[in-house]
PDB file of C-alpha atoms in Angstrom:
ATOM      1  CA  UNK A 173     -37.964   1.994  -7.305  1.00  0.00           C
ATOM      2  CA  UNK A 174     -35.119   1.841  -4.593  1.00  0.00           C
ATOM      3  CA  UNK A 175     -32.653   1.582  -6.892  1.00  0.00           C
ATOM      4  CA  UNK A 176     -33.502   4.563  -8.834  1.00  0.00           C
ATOM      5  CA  UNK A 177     -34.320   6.561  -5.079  1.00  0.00           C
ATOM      6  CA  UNK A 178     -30.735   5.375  -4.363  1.00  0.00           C
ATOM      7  CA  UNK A 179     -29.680   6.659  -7.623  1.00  0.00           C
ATOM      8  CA  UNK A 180     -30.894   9.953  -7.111  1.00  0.00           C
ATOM      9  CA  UNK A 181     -30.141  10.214  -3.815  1.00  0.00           C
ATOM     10  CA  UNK A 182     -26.571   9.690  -4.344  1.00  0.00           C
ATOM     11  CA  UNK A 183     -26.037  11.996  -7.573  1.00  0.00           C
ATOM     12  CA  UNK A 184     -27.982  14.538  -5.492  1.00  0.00           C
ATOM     13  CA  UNK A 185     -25.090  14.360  -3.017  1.00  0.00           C
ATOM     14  CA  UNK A 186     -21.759  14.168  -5.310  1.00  0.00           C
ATOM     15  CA  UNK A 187     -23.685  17.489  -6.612  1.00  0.00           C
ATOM     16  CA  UNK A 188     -22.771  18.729  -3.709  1.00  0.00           C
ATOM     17  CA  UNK A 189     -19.159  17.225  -3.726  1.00  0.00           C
ATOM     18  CA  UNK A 190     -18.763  19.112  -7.116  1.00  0.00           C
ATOM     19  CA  UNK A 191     -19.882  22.184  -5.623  1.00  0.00           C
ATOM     20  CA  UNK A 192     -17.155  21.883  -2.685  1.00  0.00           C
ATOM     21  CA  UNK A 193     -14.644  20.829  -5.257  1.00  0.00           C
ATOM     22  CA  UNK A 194     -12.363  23.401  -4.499  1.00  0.00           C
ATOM     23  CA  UNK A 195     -12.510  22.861  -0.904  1.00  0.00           C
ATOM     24  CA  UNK A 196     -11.730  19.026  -1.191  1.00  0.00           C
ATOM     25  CA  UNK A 197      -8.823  20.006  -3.826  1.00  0.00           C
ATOM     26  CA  UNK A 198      -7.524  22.748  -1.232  1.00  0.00           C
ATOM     27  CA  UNK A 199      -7.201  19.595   1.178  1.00  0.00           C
ATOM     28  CA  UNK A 200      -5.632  17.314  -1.322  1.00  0.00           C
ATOM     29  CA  UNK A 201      -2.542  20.137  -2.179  1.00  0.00           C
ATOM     30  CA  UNK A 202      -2.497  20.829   1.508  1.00  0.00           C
ATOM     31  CA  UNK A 203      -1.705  17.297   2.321  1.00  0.00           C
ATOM     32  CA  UNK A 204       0.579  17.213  -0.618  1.00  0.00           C
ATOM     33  CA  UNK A 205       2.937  20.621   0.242  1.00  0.00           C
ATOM     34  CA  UNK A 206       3.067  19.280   4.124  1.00  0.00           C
ATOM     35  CA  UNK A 207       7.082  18.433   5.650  1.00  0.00           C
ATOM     36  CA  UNK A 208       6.416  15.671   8.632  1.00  0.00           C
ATOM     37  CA  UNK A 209       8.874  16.190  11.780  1.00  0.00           C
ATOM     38  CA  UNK A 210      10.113  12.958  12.859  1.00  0.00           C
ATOM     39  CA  UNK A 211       7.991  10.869   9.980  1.00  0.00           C
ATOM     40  CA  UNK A 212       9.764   9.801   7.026  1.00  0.00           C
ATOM     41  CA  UNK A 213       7.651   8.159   3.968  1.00  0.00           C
ATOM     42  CA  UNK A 214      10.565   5.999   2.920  1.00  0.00           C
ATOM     43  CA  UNK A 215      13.445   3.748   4.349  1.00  0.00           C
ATOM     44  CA  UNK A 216      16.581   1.987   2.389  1.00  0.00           C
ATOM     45  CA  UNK A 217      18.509  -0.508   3.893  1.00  0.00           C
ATOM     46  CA  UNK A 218      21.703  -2.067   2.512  1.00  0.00           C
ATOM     47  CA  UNK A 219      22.120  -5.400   3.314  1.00  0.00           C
ATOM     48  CA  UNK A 220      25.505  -7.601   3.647  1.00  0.00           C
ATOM     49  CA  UNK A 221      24.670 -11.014   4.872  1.00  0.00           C
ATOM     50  CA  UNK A 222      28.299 -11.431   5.524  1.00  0.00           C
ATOM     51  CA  UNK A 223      30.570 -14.513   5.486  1.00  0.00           C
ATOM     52  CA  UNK A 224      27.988 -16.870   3.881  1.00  0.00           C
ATOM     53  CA  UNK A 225      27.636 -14.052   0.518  1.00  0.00           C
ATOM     54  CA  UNK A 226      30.817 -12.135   0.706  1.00  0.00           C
ATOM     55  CA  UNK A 227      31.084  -9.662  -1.759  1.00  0.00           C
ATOM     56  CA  UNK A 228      27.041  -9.864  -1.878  1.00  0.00           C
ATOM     57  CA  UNK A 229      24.751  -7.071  -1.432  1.00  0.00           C
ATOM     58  CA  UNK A 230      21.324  -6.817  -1.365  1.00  0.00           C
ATOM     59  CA  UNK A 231      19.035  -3.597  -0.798  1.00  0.00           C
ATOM     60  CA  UNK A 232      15.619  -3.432   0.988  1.00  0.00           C
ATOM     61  CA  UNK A 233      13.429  -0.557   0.923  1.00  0.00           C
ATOM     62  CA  UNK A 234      10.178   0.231   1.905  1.00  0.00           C
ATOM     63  CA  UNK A 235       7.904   3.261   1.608  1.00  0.00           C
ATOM     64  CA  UNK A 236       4.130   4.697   1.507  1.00  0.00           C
ATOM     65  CA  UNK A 237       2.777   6.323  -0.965  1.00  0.00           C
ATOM     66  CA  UNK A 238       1.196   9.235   0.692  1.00  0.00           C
ATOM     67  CA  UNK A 239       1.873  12.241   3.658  1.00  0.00           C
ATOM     68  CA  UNK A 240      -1.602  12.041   4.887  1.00  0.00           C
ATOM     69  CA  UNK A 241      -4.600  10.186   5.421  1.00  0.00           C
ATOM     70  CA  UNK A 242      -8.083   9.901   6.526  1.00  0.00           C
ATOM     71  CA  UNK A 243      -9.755   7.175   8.286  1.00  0.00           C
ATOM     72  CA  UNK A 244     -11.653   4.905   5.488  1.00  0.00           C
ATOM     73  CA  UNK A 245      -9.244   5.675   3.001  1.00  0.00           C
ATOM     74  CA  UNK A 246      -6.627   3.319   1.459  1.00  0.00           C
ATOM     75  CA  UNK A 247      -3.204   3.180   1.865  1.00  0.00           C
ATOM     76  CA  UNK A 248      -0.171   1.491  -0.120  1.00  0.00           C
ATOM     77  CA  UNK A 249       3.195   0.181   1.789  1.00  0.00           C
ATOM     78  CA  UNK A 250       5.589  -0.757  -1.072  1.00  0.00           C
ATOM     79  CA  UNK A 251       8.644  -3.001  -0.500  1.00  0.00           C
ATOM     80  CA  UNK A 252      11.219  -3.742  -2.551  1.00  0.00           C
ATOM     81  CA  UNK A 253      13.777  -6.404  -2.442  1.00  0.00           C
ATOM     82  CA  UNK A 254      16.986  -6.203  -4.388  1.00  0.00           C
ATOM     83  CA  UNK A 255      20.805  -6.898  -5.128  1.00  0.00           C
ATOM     84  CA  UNK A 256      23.726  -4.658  -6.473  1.00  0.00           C
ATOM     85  CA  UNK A 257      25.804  -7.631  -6.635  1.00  0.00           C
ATOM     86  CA  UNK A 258      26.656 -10.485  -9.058  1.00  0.00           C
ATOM     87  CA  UNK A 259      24.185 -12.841  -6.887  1.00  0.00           C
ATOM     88  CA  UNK A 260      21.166 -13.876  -8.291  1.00  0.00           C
ATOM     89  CA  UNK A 261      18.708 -14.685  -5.112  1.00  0.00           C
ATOM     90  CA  UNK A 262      15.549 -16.111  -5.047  1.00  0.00           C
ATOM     91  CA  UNK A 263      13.078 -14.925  -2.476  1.00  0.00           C
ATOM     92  CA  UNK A 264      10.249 -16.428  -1.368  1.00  0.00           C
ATOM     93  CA  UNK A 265       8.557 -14.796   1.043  1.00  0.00           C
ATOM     94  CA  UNK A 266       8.127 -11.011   2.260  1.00  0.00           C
ATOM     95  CA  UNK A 267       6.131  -9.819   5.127  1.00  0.00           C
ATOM     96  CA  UNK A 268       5.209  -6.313   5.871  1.00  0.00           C
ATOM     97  CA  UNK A 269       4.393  -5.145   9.322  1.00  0.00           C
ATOM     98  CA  UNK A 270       1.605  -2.306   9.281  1.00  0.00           C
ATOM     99  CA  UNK A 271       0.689   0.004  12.219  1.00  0.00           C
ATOM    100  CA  UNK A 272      -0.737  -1.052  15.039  1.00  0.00           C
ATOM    101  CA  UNK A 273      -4.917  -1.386  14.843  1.00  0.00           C
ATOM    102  CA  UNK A 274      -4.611  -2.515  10.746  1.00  0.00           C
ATOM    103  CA  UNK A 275      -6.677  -5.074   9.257  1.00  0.00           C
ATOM    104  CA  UNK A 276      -5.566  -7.394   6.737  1.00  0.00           C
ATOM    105  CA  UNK A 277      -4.618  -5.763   3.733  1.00  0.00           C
ATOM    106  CA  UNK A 278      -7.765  -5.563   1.495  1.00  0.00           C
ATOM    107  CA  UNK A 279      -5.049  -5.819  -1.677  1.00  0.00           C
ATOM    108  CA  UNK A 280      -1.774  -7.311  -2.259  1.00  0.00           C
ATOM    109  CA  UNK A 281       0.727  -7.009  -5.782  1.00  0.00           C
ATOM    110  CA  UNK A 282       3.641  -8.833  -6.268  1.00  0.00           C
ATOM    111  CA  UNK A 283       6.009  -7.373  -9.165  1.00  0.00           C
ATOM    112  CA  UNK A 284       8.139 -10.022 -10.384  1.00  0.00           C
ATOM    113  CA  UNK A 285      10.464 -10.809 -13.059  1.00  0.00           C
ATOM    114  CA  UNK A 286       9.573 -13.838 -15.756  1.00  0.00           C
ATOM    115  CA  UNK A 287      11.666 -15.652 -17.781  1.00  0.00           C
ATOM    116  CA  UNK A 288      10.812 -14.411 -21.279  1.00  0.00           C
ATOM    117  CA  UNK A 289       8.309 -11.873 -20.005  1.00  0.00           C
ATOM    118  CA  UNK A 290      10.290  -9.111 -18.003  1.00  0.00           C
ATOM    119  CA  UNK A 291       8.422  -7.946 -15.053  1.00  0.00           C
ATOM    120  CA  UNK A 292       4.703  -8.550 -14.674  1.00  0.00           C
ATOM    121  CA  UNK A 293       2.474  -7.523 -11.394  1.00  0.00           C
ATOM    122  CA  UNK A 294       0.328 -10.241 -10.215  1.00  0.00           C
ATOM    123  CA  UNK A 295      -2.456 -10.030  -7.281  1.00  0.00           C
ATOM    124  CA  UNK A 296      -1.958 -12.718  -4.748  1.00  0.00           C
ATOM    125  CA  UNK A 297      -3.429 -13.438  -1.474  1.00  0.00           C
ATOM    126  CA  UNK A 298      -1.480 -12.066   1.934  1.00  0.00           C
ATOM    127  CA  UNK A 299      -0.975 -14.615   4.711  1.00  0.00           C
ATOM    128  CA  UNK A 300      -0.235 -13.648   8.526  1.00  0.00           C
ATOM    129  CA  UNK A 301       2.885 -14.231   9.906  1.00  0.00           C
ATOM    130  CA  UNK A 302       3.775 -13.162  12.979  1.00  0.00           C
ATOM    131  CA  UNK A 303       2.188 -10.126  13.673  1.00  0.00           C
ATOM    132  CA  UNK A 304       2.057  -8.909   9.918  1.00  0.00           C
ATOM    133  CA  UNK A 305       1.087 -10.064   6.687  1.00  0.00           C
ATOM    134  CA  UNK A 306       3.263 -12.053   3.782  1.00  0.00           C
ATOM    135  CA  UNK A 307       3.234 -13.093   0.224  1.00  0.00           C
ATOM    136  CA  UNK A 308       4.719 -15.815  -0.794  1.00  0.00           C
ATOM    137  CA  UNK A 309       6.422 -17.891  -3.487  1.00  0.00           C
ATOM    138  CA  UNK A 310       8.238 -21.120  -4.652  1.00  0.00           C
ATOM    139  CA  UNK A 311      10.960 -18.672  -5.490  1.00  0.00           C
ATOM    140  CA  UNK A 312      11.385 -14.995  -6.955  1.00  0.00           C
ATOM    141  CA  UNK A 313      13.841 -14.452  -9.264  1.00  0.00           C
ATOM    142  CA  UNK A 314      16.666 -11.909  -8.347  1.00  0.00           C
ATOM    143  CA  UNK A 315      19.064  -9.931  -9.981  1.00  0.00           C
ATOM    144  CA  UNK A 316      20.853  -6.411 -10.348  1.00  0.00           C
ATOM    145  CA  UNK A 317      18.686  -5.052 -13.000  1.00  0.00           C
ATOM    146  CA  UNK A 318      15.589  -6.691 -11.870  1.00  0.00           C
ATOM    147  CA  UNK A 319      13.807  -6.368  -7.769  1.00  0.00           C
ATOM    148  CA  UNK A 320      11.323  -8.237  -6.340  1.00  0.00           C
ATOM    149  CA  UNK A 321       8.523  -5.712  -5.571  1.00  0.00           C
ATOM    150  CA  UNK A 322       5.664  -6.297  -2.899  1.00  0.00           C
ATOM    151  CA  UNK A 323       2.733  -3.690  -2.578  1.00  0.00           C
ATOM    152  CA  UNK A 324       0.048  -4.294   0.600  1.00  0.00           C
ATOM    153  CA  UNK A 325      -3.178  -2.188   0.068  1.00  0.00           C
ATOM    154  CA  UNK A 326      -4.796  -1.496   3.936  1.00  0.00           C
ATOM    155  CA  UNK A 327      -8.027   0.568   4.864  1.00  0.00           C
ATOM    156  CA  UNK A 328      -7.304   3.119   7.435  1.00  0.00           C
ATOM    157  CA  UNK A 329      -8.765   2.156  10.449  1.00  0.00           C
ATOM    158  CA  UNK A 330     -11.766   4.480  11.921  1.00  0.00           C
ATOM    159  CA  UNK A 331      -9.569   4.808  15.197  1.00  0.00           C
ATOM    160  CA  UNK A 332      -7.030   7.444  13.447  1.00  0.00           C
ATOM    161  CA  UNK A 333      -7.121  10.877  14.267  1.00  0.00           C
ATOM    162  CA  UNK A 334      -6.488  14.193  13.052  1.00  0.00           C
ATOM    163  CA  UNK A 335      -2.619  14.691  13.323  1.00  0.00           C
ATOM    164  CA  UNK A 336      -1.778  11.565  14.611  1.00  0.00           C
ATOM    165  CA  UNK A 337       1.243  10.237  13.413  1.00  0.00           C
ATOM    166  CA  UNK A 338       1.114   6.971  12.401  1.00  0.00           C
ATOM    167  CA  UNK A 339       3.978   4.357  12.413  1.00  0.00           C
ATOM    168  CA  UNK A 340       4.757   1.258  10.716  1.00  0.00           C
ATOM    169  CA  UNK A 341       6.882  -1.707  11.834  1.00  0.00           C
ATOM    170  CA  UNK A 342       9.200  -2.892   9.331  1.00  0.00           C
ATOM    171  CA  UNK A 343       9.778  -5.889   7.069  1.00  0.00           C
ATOM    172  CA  UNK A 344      10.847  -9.219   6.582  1.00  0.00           C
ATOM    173  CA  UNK A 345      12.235 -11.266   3.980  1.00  0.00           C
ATOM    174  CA  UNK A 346      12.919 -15.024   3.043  1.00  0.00           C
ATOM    175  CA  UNK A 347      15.006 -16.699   0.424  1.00  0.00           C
ATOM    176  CA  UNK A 348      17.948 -18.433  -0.181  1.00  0.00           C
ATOM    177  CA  UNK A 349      21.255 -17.957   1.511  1.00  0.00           C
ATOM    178  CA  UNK A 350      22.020 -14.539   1.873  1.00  0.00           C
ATOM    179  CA  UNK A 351      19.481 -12.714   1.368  1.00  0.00           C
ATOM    180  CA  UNK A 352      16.585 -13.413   3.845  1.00  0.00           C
ATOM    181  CA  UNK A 353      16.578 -10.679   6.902  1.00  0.00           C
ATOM    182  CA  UNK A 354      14.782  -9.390   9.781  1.00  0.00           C
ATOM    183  CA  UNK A 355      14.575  -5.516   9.282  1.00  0.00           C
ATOM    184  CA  UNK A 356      11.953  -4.343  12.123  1.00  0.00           C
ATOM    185  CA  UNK A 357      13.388  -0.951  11.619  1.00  0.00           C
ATOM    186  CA  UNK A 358      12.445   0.032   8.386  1.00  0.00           C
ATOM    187  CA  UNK A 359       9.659   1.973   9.623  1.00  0.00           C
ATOM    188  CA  UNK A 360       7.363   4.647   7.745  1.00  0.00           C
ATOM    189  CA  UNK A 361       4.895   6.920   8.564  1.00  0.00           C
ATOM    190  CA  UNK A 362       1.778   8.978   7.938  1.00  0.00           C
ATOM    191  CA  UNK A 363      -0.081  11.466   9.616  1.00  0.00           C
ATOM    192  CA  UNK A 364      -4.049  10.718   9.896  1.00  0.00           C
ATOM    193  CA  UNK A 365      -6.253  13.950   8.619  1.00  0.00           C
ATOM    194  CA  UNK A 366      -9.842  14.919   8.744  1.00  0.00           C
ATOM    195  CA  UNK A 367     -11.983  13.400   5.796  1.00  0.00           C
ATOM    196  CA  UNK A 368     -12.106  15.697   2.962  1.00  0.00           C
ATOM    197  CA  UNK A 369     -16.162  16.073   1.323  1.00  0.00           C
ATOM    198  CA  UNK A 370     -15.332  13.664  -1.540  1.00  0.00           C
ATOM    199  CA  UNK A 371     -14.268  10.920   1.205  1.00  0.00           C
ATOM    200  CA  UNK A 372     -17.003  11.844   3.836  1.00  0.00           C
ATOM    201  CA  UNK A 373     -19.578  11.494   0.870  1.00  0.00           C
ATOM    202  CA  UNK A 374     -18.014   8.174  -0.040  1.00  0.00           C
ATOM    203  CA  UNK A 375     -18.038   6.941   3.916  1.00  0.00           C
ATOM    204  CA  UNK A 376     -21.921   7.769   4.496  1.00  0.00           C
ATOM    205  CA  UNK A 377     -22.212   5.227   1.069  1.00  0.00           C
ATOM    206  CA  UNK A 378     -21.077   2.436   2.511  1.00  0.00           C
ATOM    207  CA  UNK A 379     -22.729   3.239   6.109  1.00  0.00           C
ATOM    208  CA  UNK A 380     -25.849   3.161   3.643  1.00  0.00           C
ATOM    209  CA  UNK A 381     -24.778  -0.409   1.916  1.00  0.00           C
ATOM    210  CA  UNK A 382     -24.031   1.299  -1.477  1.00  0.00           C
ATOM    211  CA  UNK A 383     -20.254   1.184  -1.261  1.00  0.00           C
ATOM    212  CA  UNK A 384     -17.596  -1.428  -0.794  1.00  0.00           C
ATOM    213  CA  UNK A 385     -15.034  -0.909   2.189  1.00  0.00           C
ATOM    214  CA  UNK A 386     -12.376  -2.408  -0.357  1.00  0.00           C
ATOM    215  CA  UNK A 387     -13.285  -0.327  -3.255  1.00  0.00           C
ATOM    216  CA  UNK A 388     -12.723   3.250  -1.250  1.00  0.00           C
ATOM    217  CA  UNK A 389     -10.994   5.735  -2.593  1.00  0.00           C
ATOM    218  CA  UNK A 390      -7.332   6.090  -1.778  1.00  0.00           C
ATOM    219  CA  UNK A 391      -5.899   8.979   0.233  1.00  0.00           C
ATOM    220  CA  UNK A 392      -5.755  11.158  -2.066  1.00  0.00           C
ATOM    221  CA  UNK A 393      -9.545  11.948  -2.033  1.00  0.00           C
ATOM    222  CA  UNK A 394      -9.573  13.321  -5.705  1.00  0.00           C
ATOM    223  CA  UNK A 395     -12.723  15.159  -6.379  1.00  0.00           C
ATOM    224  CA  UNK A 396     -12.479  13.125 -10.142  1.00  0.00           C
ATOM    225  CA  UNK A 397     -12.435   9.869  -8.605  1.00  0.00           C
ATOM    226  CA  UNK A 398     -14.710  10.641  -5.975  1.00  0.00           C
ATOM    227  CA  UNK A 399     -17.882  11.274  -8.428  1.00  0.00           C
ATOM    228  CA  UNK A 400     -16.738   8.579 -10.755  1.00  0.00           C
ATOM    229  CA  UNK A 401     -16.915   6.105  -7.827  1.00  0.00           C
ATOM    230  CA  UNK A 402     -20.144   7.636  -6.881  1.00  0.00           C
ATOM    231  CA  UNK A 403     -21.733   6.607  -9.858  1.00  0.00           C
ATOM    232  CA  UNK A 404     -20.442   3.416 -10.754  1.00  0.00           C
ATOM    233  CA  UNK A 405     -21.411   2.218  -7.352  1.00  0.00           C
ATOM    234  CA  UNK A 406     -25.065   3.187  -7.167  1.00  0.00           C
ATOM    235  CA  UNK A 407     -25.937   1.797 -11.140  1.00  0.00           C
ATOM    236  CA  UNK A 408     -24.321  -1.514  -9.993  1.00  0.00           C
ATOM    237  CA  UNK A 409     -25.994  -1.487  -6.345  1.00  0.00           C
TER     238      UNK A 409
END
């Protein structure tokens, strides 16, 4: 019987995320059209690790993938590692550095290239290290027509507020000579928004025990994904 209460209870309410749709899709284009003073979504760096690679260049950059976001949502930092040169490096380590008051990332990808394969994502477990959080390798390989890409998932932490602009730190990355650097300015930035109905709706879930913290949606809040969640969650609770 609770199950099918909880059921009910919960397609009662994304009825009334349907009705609001155009509300929570009014937030979702707002978010989208919005031009952040002072907070840029990506950085590039080009690197020269000077007399020990000369000739050598490799390229860091690291960006988020949204303007906006609301507490309880998810957001992705993507950093990728590269080379314009002839060098082919092999890194084995990158560490991100998220804002201030972030958890450990709830989901980390590591795009790599494979001998015979191309490049294949892989999920792998983020360690700490010093102050942020790495993934790590005997060696990724390298080259100009193929980066080394590393995505860290976080939750957006409850204390984020409307408007707040909120700042990474930057990166860091380990391999073999040459191409492992400290770049603590390759910082990017988001600014924090109100929930949007879809996201509030999804929030009072897991305050009830029918959602999962690392299953919310991301920071987006699409209406679609919202009810979709919705469901799927409360026939498998």
């Amino acid at each position: 019987m609770r199950k099918t209460s909880n059921i009910a209870a919960g397609i009662a309410a994304t009825a009334l995320v349907i009705s609001g749709a155009g509300i929570a899709l009014g937030s979702a284009t707002a978010a989208a059209d919005t031009t952040l003073s002072g907070c840029v979504q990506q950085q590039h760096v080009d690197y020269n690790p000077g007399i020990s690679s000369v000739w050598i260049t490799h390229t860091y950059d690291k960006s988020i993938n949204v303007t906006s976001a609301a507490a309880g949502t998810l957001v992705t930092y993507k950093v990728v590692v590269g080379t314009t040169s002839i060098g082919n490096p092999y890194i084995n380590s990158i560490t991100d550095y998220p804002p201030p008051g972030f958890d450990k990332p709830v989901k980390a990808v590591v795009t790599a290239y494979h001998f015979g394969q191309g490049e294949q994502p892989a999920e792998v477990t983020p360690e700490p290290n010093n102050g942020g959080w790495s993934v790590n390798s005997t060696g990724w390989f390298v080259n100009s027509g193929n980066p080394v890409t590393a995505e860290f998932t976080y939750k957006v932490p409850a204390s984020i507020t409307d408007g707040q602009q909120v700042m990474s730190g930057g990166i860091s990355v380990g391999g073999t000579v040459g191409s492992g650097s400290d770049q603590p300015n390759m910082s990017v930035c988001f600014t924090g928004r109100g929930a949007n109905p879809g996201e509030a709706l999804l929030g009072s879930l897991d305050q009830g025990g029918l959602g999962s913290s690392q299953n919310q949606l991301s920071s987006t809040g699409s209406v679609t994904d919202t009810i979709t969640n919705v469901i799927r969650r409360l026939i498998g609770s």
